[in-house]
Amino acid sequence: MIETTVFAMQVLLLVMGCLFFAVGTLGLFRFSDTLSRIHALTKVDNLGLGFIVLALLPLAPSLAGGLKTVLIWAAALAASATSAHLIARAVHVRPEPPEAKESADD
Amino acid sequence: MQPASPVVTFVLRGAALFVVWWALTLGEVSGLGFGAVVAVLVAWLSLRLFPPSGFRLRPLGLLLFFGYFLSRSVVAGLDVARRLLSPALPVHPGEIILTLRLPEGSPRWLLANTLSLMPGTLSALLEGDQLTLHCLDTRDPVERDVRETERQVGRVFGLTFDHARGAAL
């Protein structure tokens, strides 16, 4: 009984994680400027990966294995925050020319 | 504030690195000896590259910060997802510049990185105590949220703020 409940929760969390990743990618298409796109990718993907990590935790072979899975999430978070900031700073220092946005739509 | 003693910092960093090694190798016993050597060497190198600063992590503050961070991460993800899935795409992007109350160094760095993962904010430029934030919706009470995050980050380092004067005590 408990096993079935855990399995159902895992499936639910995995599906939610994948849905959030899909929504994050949708942000790349729906938002028109670089900075808003980064908002979508960092925040929604962070949540999606969080759900997937939660779903995988009951499958961890040991305490060390579970900690390793959580470390993957932490490393992805640090990388995503850092790269988001670097791209945002680059755009802030040298803003995108408006005509570049126009031609991207062609 | 007095910087922590190098010996204490060395032991704490070495221990943390060893735990990471233990997790990465899935607790493999045969690798622990090698891991201990690597942890000591990396801890020594980290002292050369990043000498101990005057800021010390507070375990309780750190724990409360994790709770705050996790709950706000969920809000942040849901917030962007809701906007993206809404046909009208309700966003109102813009930038705001804030004067930070946190002192130079690790606290400001942690705040800037955290804000990039918090709802509606993205750190664009950190110059001195001036932080430029890109906001997904400038109609939201962004500053109030940022001040709360700042308070949470301050607590990680045992810093509190005098709200009347807006300066770190």
PDB file of C-alpha atoms in Angstrom:
ATOM      1  CA  MET A   1       0.000   0.000   0.000  1.00  0.00           C
ATOM      2  CA  ILE A   2       2.711   2.457   1.040  1.00  0.00           C
ATOM      3  CA  GLU A   3       4.826   1.384  -1.928  1.00  0.00           C
ATOM      4  CA  THR A   4       1.977   2.140  -4.316  1.00  0.00           C
ATOM      5  CA  THR A   5       1.433   5.570  -2.742  1.00  0.00           C
ATOM      6  CA  VAL A   6       5.147   6.415  -2.995  1.00  0.00           C
ATOM      7  CA  PHE A   7       5.189   5.222  -6.607  1.00  0.00           C
ATOM      8  CA  ALA A   8       2.120   7.335  -7.450  1.00  0.00           C
ATOM      9  CA  MET A   9       3.749  10.385  -5.814  1.00  0.00           C
ATOM     10  CA  GLN A  10       6.947   9.785  -7.797  1.00  0.00           C
ATOM     11  CA  VAL A  11       5.059   9.577 -11.079  1.00  0.00           C
ATOM     12  CA  LEU A  12       3.134  12.740 -10.219  1.00  0.00           C
ATOM     13  CA  LEU A  13       6.325  14.624  -9.288  1.00  0.00           C
ATOM     14  CA  LEU A  14       8.142  13.456 -12.442  1.00  0.00           C
ATOM     15  CA  VAL A  15       5.270  14.548 -14.676  1.00  0.00           C
ATOM     16  CA  MET A  16       5.085  17.927 -12.897  1.00  0.00           C
ATOM     17  CA  GLY A  17       8.844  18.352 -13.254  1.00  0.00           C
ATOM     18  CA  CYS A  18       8.708  17.669 -16.990  1.00  0.00           C
ATOM     19  CA  LEU A  19       5.725  19.998 -17.419  1.00  0.00           C
ATOM     20  CA  PHE A  20       7.605  22.823 -15.712  1.00  0.00           C
ATOM     21  CA  PHE A  21      10.612  22.250 -17.989  1.00  0.00           C
ATOM     22  CA  ALA A  22       8.278  22.420 -20.980  1.00  0.00           C
ATOM     23  CA  VAL A  23       6.739  25.668 -19.707  1.00  0.00           C
ATOM     24  CA  GLY A  24      10.223  27.123 -19.162  1.00  0.00           C
ATOM     25  CA  THR A  25      11.064  26.360 -22.786  1.00  0.00           C
ATOM     26  CA  LEU A  26       7.758  27.912 -23.860  1.00  0.00           C
ATOM     27  CA  GLY A  27       9.076  31.090 -22.253  1.00  0.00           C
ATOM     28  CA  LEU A  28      11.865  31.177 -24.840  1.00  0.00           C
ATOM     29  CA  PHE A  29       9.222  31.513 -27.547  1.00  0.00           C
ATOM     30  CA  ARG A  30       6.589  33.654 -25.860  1.00  0.00           C
ATOM     31  CA  PHE A  31       8.824  36.316 -24.324  1.00  0.00           C
ATOM     32  CA  SER A  32      10.355  38.729 -26.784  1.00  0.00           C
ATOM     33  CA  ASP A  33      13.391  40.031 -24.918  1.00  0.00           C
ATOM     34  CA  THR A  34      16.458  38.261 -23.578  1.00  0.00           C
ATOM     35  CA  LEU A  35      15.998  39.234 -19.934  1.00  0.00           C
ATOM     36  CA  SER A  36      12.391  38.039 -19.678  1.00  0.00           C
ATOM     37  CA  ARG A  37      13.427  34.767 -21.292  1.00  0.00           C
ATOM     38  CA  ILE A  38      16.048  34.284 -18.590  1.00  0.00           C
ATOM     39  CA  HIS A  39      13.347  34.796 -15.955  1.00  0.00           C
ATOM     40  CA  ALA A  40      11.442  31.886 -17.463  1.00  0.00           C
ATOM     41  CA  LEU A  41      14.441  29.587 -17.835  1.00  0.00           C
ATOM     42  CA  THR A  42      15.959  30.108 -14.378  1.00  0.00           C
ATOM     43  CA  LYS A  43      12.863  30.062 -12.201  1.00  0.00           C
ATOM     44  CA  VAL A  44      10.682  27.505 -13.933  1.00  0.00           C
ATOM     45  CA  ASP A  45      13.542  25.075 -14.612  1.00  0.00           C
ATOM     46  CA  ASN A  46      14.700  25.383 -10.991  1.00  0.00           C
ATOM     47  CA  LEU A  47      11.264  24.242  -9.875  1.00  0.00           C
ATOM     48  CA  GLY A  48      11.071  21.508 -12.530  1.00  0.00           C
ATOM     49  CA  LEU A  49      14.445  20.067 -11.534  1.00  0.00           C
ATOM     50  CA  GLY A  50      13.411  20.316  -7.874  1.00  0.00           C
ATOM     51  CA  PHE A  51      10.336  18.176  -8.527  1.00  0.00           C
ATOM     52  CA  ILE A  52      12.374  15.600 -10.470  1.00  0.00           C
ATOM     53  CA  VAL A  53      14.986  15.403  -7.685  1.00  0.00           C
ATOM     54  CA  LEU A  54      12.191  14.930  -5.108  1.00  0.00           C
ATOM     55  CA  ALA A  55      10.718  12.149  -7.226  1.00  0.00           C
ATOM     56  CA  LEU A  56      14.074  10.373  -7.481  1.00  0.00           C
ATOM     57  CA  LEU A  57      14.958  10.596  -3.765  1.00  0.00           C
ATOM     58  CA  PRO A  58      12.964   7.474  -2.705  1.00  0.00           C
ATOM     59  CA  LEU A  59      14.939   5.524  -5.341  1.00  0.00           C
ATOM     60  CA  ALA A  60      18.313   6.548  -3.873  1.00  0.00           C
ATOM     61  CA  PRO A  61      20.347   3.419  -3.036  1.00  0.00           C
ATOM     62  CA  SER A  62      21.870   4.981   0.095  1.00  0.00           C
ATOM     63  CA  LEU A  63      22.102   8.157   2.148  1.00  0.00           C
ATOM     64  CA  ALA A  64      25.151   9.150   0.100  1.00  0.00           C
ATOM     65  CA  GLY A  65      23.196   8.542  -3.106  1.00  0.00           C
ATOM     66  CA  GLY A  66      20.362  10.771  -1.902  1.00  0.00           C
ATOM     67  CA  LEU A  67      22.787  13.507  -0.919  1.00  0.00           C
ATOM     68  CA  LYS A  68      24.414  13.247  -4.351  1.00  0.00           C
ATOM     69  CA  THR A  69      21.029  13.777  -6.032  1.00  0.00           C
ATOM     70  CA  VAL A  70      20.385  16.861  -3.883  1.00  0.00           C
ATOM     71  CA  LEU A  71      23.907  18.135  -4.689  1.00  0.00           C
ATOM     72  CA  ILE A  72      23.062  17.923  -8.395  1.00  0.00           C
ATOM     73  CA  TRP A  73      20.108  20.236  -7.798  1.00  0.00           C
ATOM     74  CA  ALA A  74      22.255  22.629  -5.725  1.00  0.00           C
ATOM     75  CA  ALA A  75      24.944  22.711  -8.425  1.00  0.00           C
ATOM     76  CA  ALA A  76      22.341  23.357 -11.144  1.00  0.00           C
ATOM     77  CA  LEU A  77      20.854  26.187  -9.037  1.00  0.00           C
ATOM     78  CA  ALA A  78      24.245  27.829  -8.513  1.00  0.00           C
ATOM     79  CA  ALA A  79      25.073  27.504 -12.218  1.00  0.00           C
ATOM     80  CA  SER A  80      21.688  28.853 -13.276  1.00  0.00           C
ATOM     81  CA  ALA A  81      21.835  31.859 -10.913  1.00  0.00           C
ATOM     82  CA  THR A  82      25.399  32.677 -11.989  1.00  0.00           C
ATOM     83  CA  SER A  83      24.835  32.342 -15.727  1.00  0.00           C
ATOM     84  CA  ALA A  84      21.536  34.272 -15.479  1.00  0.00           C
ATOM     85  CA  HIS A  85      23.365  37.112 -13.767  1.00  0.00           C
ATOM     86  CA  LEU A  86      26.208  37.089 -16.328  1.00  0.00           C
ATOM     87  CA  ILE A  87      23.817  37.227 -19.295  1.00  0.00           C
ATOM     88  CA  ALA A  88      21.716  39.917 -17.574  1.00  0.00           C
ATOM     89  CA  ARG A  89      24.833  41.986 -16.923  1.00  0.00           C
ATOM     90  CA  ALA A  90      25.991  41.621 -20.529  1.00  0.00           C
ATOM     91  CA  VAL A  91      22.573  42.778 -21.808  1.00  0.00           C
ATOM     92  CA  HIS A  92      22.490  45.622 -19.277  1.00  0.00           C
ATOM     93  CA  VAL A  93      25.952  46.879 -20.245  1.00  0.00           C
ATOM     94  CA  ARG A  94      25.293  46.582 -23.992  1.00  0.00           C
ATOM     95  CA  PRO A  95      21.512  46.585 -24.653  1.00  0.00           C
ATOM     96  CA  GLU A  96      20.142  44.722 -27.660  1.00  0.00           C
ATOM     97  CA  PRO A  97      19.619  47.024 -30.642  1.00  0.00           C
ATOM     98  CA  PRO A  98      15.863  47.217 -31.458  1.00  0.00           C
ATOM     99  CA  GLU A  99      16.422  46.266 -35.120  1.00  0.00           C
ATOM    100  CA  ALA A 100      18.038  42.992 -34.071  1.00  0.00           C
ATOM    101  CA  LYS A 101      14.760  42.035 -32.421  1.00  0.00           C
ATOM    102  CA  GLU A 102      12.838  42.830 -35.613  1.00  0.00           C
ATOM    103  CA  SER A 103      15.060  40.717 -37.838  1.00  0.00           C
ATOM    104  CA  ALA A 104      14.829  37.806 -35.400  1.00  0.00           C
ATOM    105  CA  ASP A 105      11.129  37.593 -36.260  1.00  0.00           C
ATOM    106  CA  ASP A 106      11.738  37.101 -40.001  1.00  0.00           C
TER     107      ASP A 106
ATOM    108  CA  MET B   1      33.996  41.898  12.799  1.00  0.00           C
ATOM    109  CA  GLN B   2      37.014  39.666  13.409  1.00  0.00           C
ATOM    110  CA  PRO B   3      37.753  37.127  10.668  1.00  0.00           C
ATOM    111  CA  ALA B   4      37.388  33.529  11.819  1.00  0.00           C
ATOM    112  CA  SER B   5      40.676  31.822  12.680  1.00  0.00           C
ATOM    113  CA  PRO B   6      42.270  30.127   9.639  1.00  0.00           C
ATOM    114  CA  VAL B   7      42.491  26.802  11.506  1.00  0.00           C
ATOM    115  CA  VAL B   8      38.734  26.718  12.215  1.00  0.00           C
ATOM    116  CA  THR B   9      37.937  27.721   8.637  1.00  0.00           C
ATOM    117  CA  PHE B  10      40.316  25.062   7.326  1.00  0.00           C
ATOM    118  CA  VAL B  11      38.713  22.309   9.434  1.00  0.00           C
ATOM    119  CA  LEU B  12      35.140  23.344   8.525  1.00  0.00           C
ATOM    120  CA  ARG B  13      35.857  23.618   4.788  1.00  0.00           C
ATOM    121  CA  GLY B  14      37.803  20.348   4.791  1.00  0.00           C
ATOM    122  CA  ALA B  15      34.940  18.565   6.571  1.00  0.00           C
ATOM    123  CA  ALA B  16      32.348  19.975   4.148  1.00  0.00           C
ATOM    124  CA  LEU B  17      34.477  18.935   1.148  1.00  0.00           C
ATOM    125  CA  PHE B  18      34.918  15.454   2.571  1.00  0.00           C
ATOM    126  CA  VAL B  19      31.139  15.055   2.948  1.00  0.00           C
ATOM    127  CA  VAL B  20      30.731  16.132  -0.699  1.00  0.00           C
ATOM    128  CA  TRP B  21      33.373  13.572  -1.745  1.00  0.00           C
ATOM    129  CA  TRP B  22      31.575  10.900   0.292  1.00  0.00           C
ATOM    130  CA  ALA B  23      28.288  11.711  -1.494  1.00  0.00           C
ATOM    131  CA  LEU B  24      29.842  11.885  -4.971  1.00  0.00           C
ATOM    132  CA  THR B  25      31.515   8.482  -4.570  1.00  0.00           C
ATOM    133  CA  LEU B  26      28.265   7.046  -3.086  1.00  0.00           C
ATOM    134  CA  GLY B  27      30.060   6.246   0.187  1.00  0.00           C
ATOM    135  CA  GLU B  28      32.581   3.921  -1.504  1.00  0.00           C
ATOM    136  CA  VAL B  29      34.911   2.852   1.330  1.00  0.00           C
ATOM    137  CA  SER B  30      37.979   2.234  -0.845  1.00  0.00           C
ATOM    138  CA  GLY B  31      37.920   5.862  -2.042  1.00  0.00           C
ATOM    139  CA  LEU B  32      37.676   7.535   1.367  1.00  0.00           C
ATOM    140  CA  GLY B  33      41.453   7.703   1.973  1.00  0.00           C
ATOM    141  CA  PHE B  34      42.071   9.394  -1.354  1.00  0.00           C
ATOM    142  CA  GLY B  35      39.084  11.671  -0.714  1.00  0.00           C
ATOM    143  CA  ALA B  36      40.551  12.771   2.621  1.00  0.00           C
ATOM    144  CA  VAL B  37      43.801  13.779   0.920  1.00  0.00           C
ATOM    145  CA  VAL B  38      41.915  15.691  -1.798  1.00  0.00           C
ATOM    146  CA  ALA B  39      39.689  17.418   0.795  1.00  0.00           C
ATOM    147  CA  VAL B  40      42.726  18.598   2.780  1.00  0.00           C
ATOM    148  CA  LEU B  41      44.492  19.890  -0.358  1.00  0.00           C
ATOM    149  CA  VAL B  42      41.409  21.691  -1.680  1.00  0.00           C
ATOM    150  CA  ALA B  43      40.658  23.189   1.753  1.00  0.00           C
ATOM    151  CA  TRP B  44      44.239  24.488   1.866  1.00  0.00           C
ATOM    152  CA  LEU B  45      43.938  25.918  -1.654  1.00  0.00           C
ATOM    153  CA  SER B  46      40.596  27.535  -0.797  1.00  0.00           C
ATOM    154  CA  LEU B  47      42.246  29.315   2.147  1.00  0.00           C
ATOM    155  CA  ARG B  48      44.836  30.754  -0.239  1.00  0.00           C
ATOM    156  CA  LEU B  49      42.206  31.844  -2.784  1.00  0.00           C
ATOM    157  CA  PHE B  50      39.400  32.896  -0.407  1.00  0.00           C
ATOM    158  CA  PRO B  51      40.830  33.797   3.004  1.00  0.00           C
ATOM    159  CA  PRO B  52      38.288  33.761   5.870  1.00  0.00           C
ATOM    160  CA  SER B  53      36.209  36.941   5.912  1.00  0.00           C
ATOM    161  CA  GLY B  54      34.597  38.613   8.884  1.00  0.00           C
ATOM    162  CA  PHE B  55      31.313  36.857   8.149  1.00  0.00           C
ATOM    163  CA  ARG B  56      30.386  33.651   9.870  1.00  0.00           C
ATOM    164  CA  LEU B  57      27.481  31.459   8.878  1.00  0.00           C
ATOM    165  CA  ARG B  58      24.821  30.973  11.553  1.00  0.00           C
ATOM    166  CA  PRO B  59      23.376  27.432  11.469  1.00  0.00           C
ATOM    167  CA  LEU B  60      19.882  28.567  12.538  1.00  0.00           C
ATOM    168  CA  GLY B  61      19.881  31.493  10.104  1.00  0.00           C
ATOM    169  CA  LEU B  62      21.057  29.181   7.327  1.00  0.00           C
ATOM    170  CA  LEU B  63      18.297  26.664   8.090  1.00  0.00           C
ATOM    171  CA  LEU B  64      15.611  29.377   8.090  1.00  0.00           C
ATOM    172  CA  PHE B  65      17.077  30.735   4.861  1.00  0.00           C
ATOM    173  CA  PHE B  66      16.789  27.296   3.192  1.00  0.00           C
ATOM    174  CA  GLY B  67      13.126  27.104   4.174  1.00  0.00           C
ATOM    175  CA  TYR B  68      12.480  30.617   2.875  1.00  0.00           C
ATOM    176  CA  PHE B  69      14.439  29.908  -0.329  1.00  0.00           C
ATOM    177  CA  LEU B  70      12.539  26.672  -1.080  1.00  0.00           C
ATOM    178  CA  SER B  71       9.094  28.182  -0.513  1.00  0.00           C
ATOM    179  CA  ARG B  72       9.910  31.280  -2.597  1.00  0.00           C
ATOM    180  CA  SER B  73      11.386  29.082  -5.369  1.00  0.00           C
ATOM    181  CA  VAL B  74       8.025  27.370  -5.696  1.00  0.00           C
ATOM    182  CA  VAL B  75       6.266  30.748  -5.799  1.00  0.00           C
ATOM    183  CA  ALA B  76       8.779  31.993  -8.417  1.00  0.00           C
ATOM    184  CA  GLY B  77       8.288  29.005 -10.707  1.00  0.00           C
ATOM    185  CA  LEU B  78       4.514  29.077 -10.419  1.00  0.00           C
ATOM    186  CA  ASP B  79       4.468  32.858 -10.976  1.00  0.00           C
ATOM    187  CA  VAL B  80       6.390  32.708 -14.276  1.00  0.00           C
ATOM    188  CA  ALA B  81       4.468  29.601 -15.396  1.00  0.00           C
ATOM    189  CA  ARG B  82       1.139  31.333 -14.692  1.00  0.00           C
ATOM    190  CA  ARG B  83       2.158  34.389 -16.729  1.00  0.00           C
ATOM    191  CA  LEU B  84       3.464  32.246 -19.592  1.00  0.00           C
ATOM    192  CA  LEU B  85       0.362  30.106 -19.821  1.00  0.00           C
ATOM    193  CA  SER B  86      -1.982  33.088 -19.685  1.00  0.00           C
ATOM    194  CA  PRO B  87      -3.012  34.122 -23.235  1.00  0.00           C
ATOM    195  CA  ALA B  88      -2.625  37.829 -22.408  1.00  0.00           C
ATOM    196  CA  LEU B  89       1.016  37.312 -21.254  1.00  0.00           C
ATOM    197  CA  PRO B  90       0.681  39.694 -18.276  1.00  0.00           C
ATOM    198  CA  VAL B  91       4.202  41.064 -17.888  1.00  0.00           C
ATOM    199  CA  HIS B  92       5.506  44.588 -17.473  1.00  0.00           C
ATOM    200  CA  PRO B  93       9.298  44.299 -17.588  1.00  0.00           C
ATOM    201  CA  GLY B  94      11.514  47.052 -16.294  1.00  0.00           C
ATOM    202  CA  GLU B  95      14.498  47.801 -14.137  1.00  0.00           C
ATOM    203  CA  ILE B  96      14.809  49.143 -10.635  1.00  0.00           C
ATOM    204  CA  ILE B  97      17.923  50.229  -8.745  1.00  0.00           C
ATOM    205  CA  LEU B  98      18.144  49.564  -5.039  1.00  0.00           C
ATOM    206  CA  THR B  99      20.627  50.596  -2.381  1.00  0.00           C
ATOM    207  CA  LEU B 100      21.600  47.478  -0.465  1.00  0.00           C
ATOM    208  CA  ARG B 101      21.916  47.483   3.300  1.00  0.00           C
ATOM    209  CA  LEU B 102      24.043  44.346   3.383  1.00  0.00           C
ATOM    210  CA  PRO B 103      27.792  44.836   3.746  1.00  0.00           C
ATOM    211  CA  GLU B 104      30.291  44.198   0.944  1.00  0.00           C
ATOM    212  CA  GLY B 105      31.419  40.618   0.313  1.00  0.00           C
ATOM    213  CA  SER B 106      29.639  37.292   0.787  1.00  0.00           C
ATOM    214  CA  PRO B 107      26.291  38.747   2.021  1.00  0.00           C
ATOM    215  CA  ARG B 108      25.819  40.953  -1.083  1.00  0.00           C
ATOM    216  CA  TRP B 109      27.002  38.168  -3.350  1.00  0.00           C
ATOM    217  CA  LEU B 110      24.544  35.685  -1.815  1.00  0.00           C
ATOM    218  CA  LEU B 111      21.693  38.202  -2.063  1.00  0.00           C
ATOM    219  CA  ALA B 112      22.362  38.992  -5.744  1.00  0.00           C
ATOM    220  CA  ASN B 113      22.463  35.304  -6.669  1.00  0.00           C
ATOM    221  CA  THR B 114      19.407  34.436  -4.589  1.00  0.00           C
ATOM    222  CA  LEU B 115      17.368  37.256  -6.130  1.00  0.00           C
ATOM    223  CA  SER B 116      17.923  35.779  -9.607  1.00  0.00           C
ATOM    224  CA  LEU B 117      15.960  32.723  -8.447  1.00  0.00           C
ATOM    225  CA  MET B 118      13.269  34.616  -6.504  1.00  0.00           C
ATOM    226  CA  PRO B 119       9.890  35.615  -7.977  1.00  0.00           C
ATOM    227  CA  GLY B 120      10.058  38.341 -10.601  1.00  0.00           C
ATOM    228  CA  THR B 121      13.627  39.536 -10.039  1.00  0.00           C
ATOM    229  CA  LEU B 122      16.903  39.060 -11.893  1.00  0.00           C
ATOM    230  CA  SER B 123      20.193  40.616 -10.748  1.00  0.00           C
ATOM    231  CA  ALA B 124      21.640  42.586 -13.631  1.00  0.00           C
ATOM    232  CA  LEU B 125      24.411  44.706 -12.162  1.00  0.00           C
ATOM    233  CA  LEU B 126      26.008  44.938  -8.735  1.00  0.00           C
ATOM    234  CA  GLU B 127      28.205  47.995  -8.294  1.00  0.00           C
ATOM    235  CA  GLY B 128      29.176  48.845  -4.732  1.00  0.00           C
ATOM    236  CA  ASP B 129      25.934  48.935  -2.779  1.00  0.00           C
ATOM    237  CA  GLN B 130      23.836  49.684  -5.898  1.00  0.00           C
ATOM    238  CA  LEU B 131      22.002  46.649  -7.271  1.00  0.00           C
ATOM    239  CA  THR B 132      20.220  46.910 -10.605  1.00  0.00           C
ATOM    240  CA  LEU B 133      17.377  44.415 -10.847  1.00  0.00           C
ATOM    241  CA  HIS B 134      15.442  43.412 -13.921  1.00  0.00           C
ATOM    242  CA  CYS B 135      11.813  42.855 -12.923  1.00  0.00           C
ATOM    243  CA  LEU B 136       9.322  40.791 -14.839  1.00  0.00           C
ATOM    244  CA  ASP B 137       6.490  42.977 -13.591  1.00  0.00           C
ATOM    245  CA  THR B 138       7.294  46.388 -12.139  1.00  0.00           C
ATOM    246  CA  ARG B 139       3.679  46.700 -10.932  1.00  0.00           C
ATOM    247  CA  ASP B 140       4.389  44.056  -8.266  1.00  0.00           C
ATOM    248  CA  PRO B 141       5.669  45.122  -4.822  1.00  0.00           C
ATOM    249  CA  VAL B 142       9.221  44.160  -5.870  1.00  0.00           C
ATOM    250  CA  GLU B 143      11.072  46.268  -3.329  1.00  0.00           C
ATOM    251  CA  ARG B 144       9.140  44.811  -0.396  1.00  0.00           C
ATOM    252  CA  ASP B 145      10.067  41.259  -1.499  1.00  0.00           C
ATOM    253  CA  VAL B 146      13.706  42.223  -2.041  1.00  0.00           C
ATOM    254  CA  ARG B 147      13.930  43.759   1.446  1.00  0.00           C
ATOM    255  CA  GLU B 148      12.516  40.563   2.948  1.00  0.00           C
ATOM    256  CA  THR B 149      15.069  38.463   1.029  1.00  0.00           C
ATOM    257  CA  GLU B 150      17.773  40.869   2.193  1.00  0.00           C
ATOM    258  CA  ARG B 151      16.650  40.374   5.805  1.00  0.00           C
ATOM    259  CA  GLN B 152      16.759  36.587   5.349  1.00  0.00           C
ATOM    260  CA  VAL B 153      20.253  36.720   3.832  1.00  0.00           C
ATOM    261  CA  GLY B 154      21.405  39.013   6.654  1.00  0.00           C
ATOM    262  CA  ARG B 155      20.224  36.472   9.202  1.00  0.00           C
ATOM    263  CA  VAL B 156      22.431  33.786   7.589  1.00  0.00           C
ATOM    264  CA  PHE B 157      25.417  35.909   8.617  1.00  0.00           C
ATOM    265  CA  GLY B 158      23.920  37.068  11.920  1.00  0.00           C
ATOM    266  CA  LEU B 159      23.285  40.616  10.638  1.00  0.00           C
ATOM    267  CA  THR B 160      20.190  42.582  11.593  1.00  0.00           C
ATOM    268  CA  PHE B 161      18.938  45.881  10.238  1.00  0.00           C
ATOM    269  CA  ASP B 162      17.651  49.024  11.801  1.00  0.00           C
ATOM    270  CA  HIS B 163      14.606  49.654   9.649  1.00  0.00           C
ATOM    271  CA  ALA B 164      14.257  53.274  10.707  1.00  0.00           C
ATOM    272  CA  ARG B 165      17.721  54.225   9.479  1.00  0.00           C
ATOM    273  CA  GLY B 166      18.091  51.517   6.885  1.00  0.00           C
ATOM    274  CA  ALA B 167      21.663  50.731   7.916  1.00  0.00           C
ATOM    275  CA  ALA B 168      23.322  47.526   9.037  1.00  0.00           C
ATOM    276  CA  LEU B 169      24.049  47.430  12.740  1.00  0.00           C
TER     277      LEU B 169
END
